[in-house]
Amino acid sequence: MKNQNQKQTQKPKIISIRKSCSADGTGLSHYILMDKKAKK
Amino acid sequence: MFSTFDIKHPDYVALIEPDNAFWALVEKNSAINDKFVNAYKNKAEKFSDEMQKLRFGLALNAVYINPTSRCNLNCVYCYIPQEMRKHGDDMSRDALFEALEKLSGYFKQVMPENRLPQIIFHGAEPLLVKEVIFPAIEKFQDRFRFGVQTNGVLLDDEAIEFLTVNGVGIGLSLDAPIKQIADKTRKTWGGDSVFENTIKTIHKLKGYDGYNVITTVTKENMHCLCDMIDFFHELEIPAVMLNMVRCTLPGAREVKPDDYEVAQHFIKALDRTHELYKKTGRKIVVANFANILVSIMAPMARRLMCDISPCGGGRVFFALAPDGGMFPCSEFIGLPDFKGGNLFRDDINTVLQSESFKKVTDRKIEDIKPCDKCAIRHFCGAPCPAEAYEMNGGMNKIGAFCEFYEEQVRYAFRLIADNIVEDYLWSEWDKDTVTLFEASALNRL
């Protein structure tokens, strides 16, 4: 059990992740674009 | 294949494939094995395809409209020439309606039906002509998502009521948590402070999801970025941007902070956001940094299009001057050589392909030295073309803050190494994403 716990907290030797989605970036640095239409 | 990038982490070093923005953090005493390399090779074409799409295949989906060239403030770093801000033109209500009709027709052709294009009223100060823009927002609210970037001076109760009821995004500007510093860069033409006014407005907007604050970072305020974060967090502002001053015009260059020094202050401010989150359970997202982090984790999910090359100027968005003049970005509005045409007279696609626009849309990081050899070139993009052109002498020159970007990317990778990325991002940032690659899924490495 102890060994298993140690394994779980061990840092991985390699970290690599890549996610994807359809691109819809719109902003420039003069304005923050919110993800959803804001409603009070 | 991979370039090594020192992230200044005790345990990990980054390996990056610069062309498709793939990366791995590898334990310093380890090496990538064949299984990993083969798994990467199986996906490499997909990664390259999505970078190609991101960089060259997106359609126009936003327009920054300057409904007036005038401004009631005289901020030292403004990218609009002083003369224009003092005596410039306004767009009439009829002209704005005509512009929005034409844009609406164009967007119907190029955007999917389930997405609304964005119109951001920008400046100069757009609320100087609120009698022009508010009726336009009412009339066209089913065809666009609207936002307003304002200095807040004219944001009275009536204006706040109108904008919040209509769900309009509101961006405010504030450069310091104390008046003496804030006033060094943002003041009226007569030299009067607007600090108290801005603070009052921020209090009035508390609780509204669609507002945020931009701080322009200069040599005047870089020392107080941590205090700024404390201040913003206390005011419960959900998202802020700590933007390096754009050095397009000479006035801005006078307040340019040292590249490396400002990076250190910026990173301390990011550390502070994390301390506050751990202490209170409430995040404050620094959106421009969050965007860098997202561009590493999921390049296609980035929101801001400044730090990718080509940038979004002239391809994903353009800026519209009061007389209908079309520019690749607001940053170019003071530079006549970059006027690509006129919305009221010219075909939009023709303008997007004009020489003036192509100077910006053809600016590729591979053509810029030393960026062509830089491992993080797709997490930076050598912004901004306007400042490269005006400050450094050409489109194929670097921007103003090379070291800042390097330090920012190193910091982002350290967060990934320490598995605390989510603490710096807006909630559900990856809601619409799928995982293409994950080292931990490759059994035991």
GROMACS .gro file of N, CA, C and O in nm, chain A:
model
  160
    1MET      N    1   0.083  -0.122   0.000
    1MET     CA    2   0.000   0.000   0.000
    1MET      C    3   0.086   0.126   0.000
    1MET      O    4   0.063   0.220  -0.074
    2LYS      N    5   0.191   0.117   0.086
    2LYS     CA    6   0.281   0.231   0.095
    2LYS      C    7   0.348   0.259  -0.041
    2LYS      O    8   0.354   0.373  -0.087
    3ASN      N    9   0.391   0.150  -0.106
    3ASN     CA   10   0.455   0.165  -0.236
    3ASN      C   11   0.361   0.228  -0.338
    3ASN      O   12   0.399   0.312  -0.419
    4GLN      N   13   0.233   0.183  -0.331
    4GLN     CA   14   0.135   0.235  -0.425
    4GLN      C   15   0.115   0.386  -0.406
    4GLN      O   16   0.111   0.463  -0.501
    5ASN      N   17   0.104   0.427  -0.278
    5ASN     CA   18   0.088   0.569  -0.249
    5ASN      C   19   0.207   0.650  -0.297
    5ASN      O   20   0.192   0.759  -0.353
    6GLN      N   21   0.325   0.591  -0.274
    6GLN     CA   22   0.445   0.662  -0.318
    6GLN      C   23   0.444   0.680  -0.470
    6GLN      O   24   0.477   0.784  -0.522
    7LYS      N   25   0.397   0.574  -0.539
    7LYS     CA   26   0.391   0.580  -0.685
    7LYS      C   27   0.297   0.690  -0.731
    7LYS      O   28   0.325   0.765  -0.823
    8GLN      N   29   0.180   0.700  -0.663
    8GLN     CA   30   0.080   0.797  -0.704
    8GLN      C   31   0.129   0.941  -0.690
    8GLN      O   32   0.093   1.028  -0.766
    9THR      N   33   0.213   0.966  -0.588
    9THR     CA   34   0.258   1.102  -0.568
    9THR      C   35   0.388   1.133  -0.643
    9THR      O   36   0.433   1.245  -0.645
   10GLN      N   37   0.445   1.028  -0.703
   10GLN     CA   38   0.568   1.051  -0.779
   10GLN      C   39   0.540   1.140  -0.898
   10GLN      O   40   0.439   1.125  -0.965
   11LYS      N   41   0.634   1.229  -0.923
   11LYS     CA   42   0.617   1.313  -1.041
   11LYS      C   43   0.644   1.230  -1.166
   11LYS      O   44   0.736   1.146  -1.166
   12PRO      N   45   0.568   1.252  -1.272
   12PRO     CA   46   0.593   1.174  -1.395
   12PRO      C   47   0.728   1.211  -1.456
   12PRO      O   48   0.776   1.324  -1.440
   13LYS      N   49   0.784   1.114  -1.527
   13LYS     CA   50   0.912   1.143  -1.593
   13LYS      C   51   0.891   1.235  -1.713
   13LYS      O   52   0.979   1.314  -1.747
   14ILE      N   53   0.776   1.220  -1.776
   14ILE     CA   54   0.745   1.307  -1.891
   14ILE      C   55   0.604   1.363  -1.874
   14ILE      O   56   0.510   1.289  -1.841
   15ILE      N   57   0.592   1.492  -1.894
   15ILE     CA   58   0.460   1.556  -1.895
   15ILE      C   59   0.441   1.612  -2.035
   15ILE      O   60   0.526   1.688  -2.085
   16SER      N   61   0.333   1.576  -2.097
   16SER     CA   62   0.305   1.631  -2.230
   16SER      C   63   0.156   1.620  -2.255
   16SER      O   64   0.099   1.512  -2.236
   17ILE      N   65   0.096   1.728  -2.293
   17ILE     CA   66  -0.047   1.724  -2.320
   17ILE      C   67  -0.079   1.821  -2.432
   17ILE      O   68  -0.017   1.928  -2.443
   18ARG      N   69  -0.170   1.783  -2.515
   18ARG     CA   70  -0.215   1.873  -2.623
   18ARG      C   71  -0.364   1.855  -2.639
   18ARG      O   72  -0.412   1.746  -2.665
   19LYS      N   73  -0.437   1.965  -2.620
   19LYS     CA   74  -0.582   1.962  -2.640
   19LYS      C   75  -0.614   2.039  -2.766
   19LYS      O   76  -0.535   2.122  -2.811
   20SER      N   77  -0.733   2.016  -2.818
   20SER     CA   78  -0.770   2.082  -2.943
   20SER      C   79  -0.918   2.118  -2.943
   20SER      O   80  -0.997   2.058  -2.870
   21CYS      N   81  -0.952   2.215  -3.022
   21CYS     CA   82  -1.092   2.255  -3.040
   21CYS      C   83  -1.098   2.335  -3.169
   21CYS      O   84  -0.996   2.357  -3.234
   22SER      N   85  -1.218   2.379  -3.206
   22SER     CA   86  -1.222   2.465  -3.324
   22SER      C   87  -1.180   2.605  -3.281
   22SER      O   88  -1.218   2.652  -3.173
   23ALA      N   89  -1.099   2.669  -3.362
   23ALA     CA   90  -1.042   2.799  -3.323
   23ALA      C   91  -1.142   2.910  -3.345
   23ALA      O   92  -1.205   2.917  -3.450
   24ASP      N   93  -1.157   2.995  -3.245
   24ASP     CA   94  -1.241   3.114  -3.266
   24ASP      C   95  -1.185   3.234  -3.190
   24ASP      O   96  -1.258   3.321  -3.146
   25GLY      N   97  -1.055   3.238  -3.174
   25GLY     CA   98  -0.993   3.352  -3.107
   25GLY      C   99  -1.023   3.480  -3.182
   25GLY      O  100  -1.015   3.484  -3.304
   26THR      N  101  -1.059   3.582  -3.109
   26THR     CA  102  -1.100   3.705  -3.175
   26THR      C  103  -1.028   3.827  -3.121
   26THR      O  104  -1.038   3.933  -3.179
   27GLY      N  105  -0.962   3.814  -3.010
   27GLY     CA  106  -0.925   3.934  -2.937
   27GLY      C  107  -0.789   3.992  -2.972
   27GLY      O  108  -0.704   3.926  -3.029
   28LEU      N  109  -0.775   4.115  -2.935
   28LEU     CA  110  -0.644   4.176  -2.934
   28LEU      C  111  -0.623   4.230  -2.794
   28LEU      O  112  -0.713   4.228  -2.712
   29SER      N  113  -0.504   4.278  -2.770
   29SER     CA  114  -0.471   4.309  -2.631
   29SER      C  115  -0.540   4.433  -2.578
   29SER      O  116  -0.526   4.467  -2.463
   30HIS      N  117  -0.615   4.501  -2.662
   30HIS     CA  118  -0.682   4.621  -2.613
   30HIS      C  119  -0.818   4.592  -2.550
   30HIS      O  120  -0.886   4.681  -2.505
   31TYR      N  121  -0.858   4.467  -2.553
   31TYR     CA  122  -0.992   4.438  -2.502
   31TYR      C  123  -1.000   4.291  -2.467
   31TYR      O  124  -0.955   4.206  -2.543
   32ILE      N  125  -1.060   4.258  -2.353
   32ILE     CA  126  -1.075   4.118  -2.317
   32ILE      C  127  -1.208   4.069  -2.371
   32ILE      O  128  -1.311   4.128  -2.344
   33LEU      N  129  -1.202   3.961  -2.445
   33LEU     CA  130  -1.327   3.904  -2.495
   33LEU      C  131  -1.376   3.797  -2.400
   33LEU      O  132  -1.303   3.706  -2.365
   34MET      N  133  -1.498   3.811  -2.360
   34MET     CA  134  -1.552   3.712  -2.268
   34MET      C  135  -1.603   3.593  -2.347
   34MET      O  136  -1.643   3.606  -2.462
   35ASP      N  137  -1.601   3.477  -2.285
   35ASP     CA  138  -1.644   3.357  -2.355
   35ASP      C  139  -1.793   3.354  -2.382
   35ASP      O  140  -1.838   3.306  -2.484
   36LYS      N  141  -1.867   3.404  -2.287
   36LYS     CA  142  -2.012   3.396  -2.303
   36LYS      C  143  -2.069   3.537  -2.304
   36LYS      O  144  -2.014   3.628  -2.243
   37LYS      N  145  -2.181   3.552  -2.369
   37LYS     CA  146  -2.247   3.681  -2.367
   37LYS      C  147  -2.281   3.715  -2.223
   37LYS      O  148  -2.345   3.637  -2.153
   38ALA      N  149  -2.238   3.831  -2.180
   38ALA     CA  150  -2.259   3.868  -2.040
   38ALA      C  151  -2.404   3.903  -2.015
   38ALA      O  152  -2.469   3.966  -2.097
   39LYS      N  153  -2.457   3.859  -1.907
   39LYS     CA  154  -2.591   3.899  -1.865
   39LYS      C  155  -2.587   3.927  -1.717
   39LYS      O  156  -2.526   3.852  -1.641
   40LYS      N  157  -2.650   4.037  -1.677
   40LYS     CA  158  -2.646   4.070  -1.534
   40LYS      C  159  -2.735   3.973  -1.457
   40LYS      O  160  -2.841   3.939  -1.503
   0.00000   0.00000   0.00000
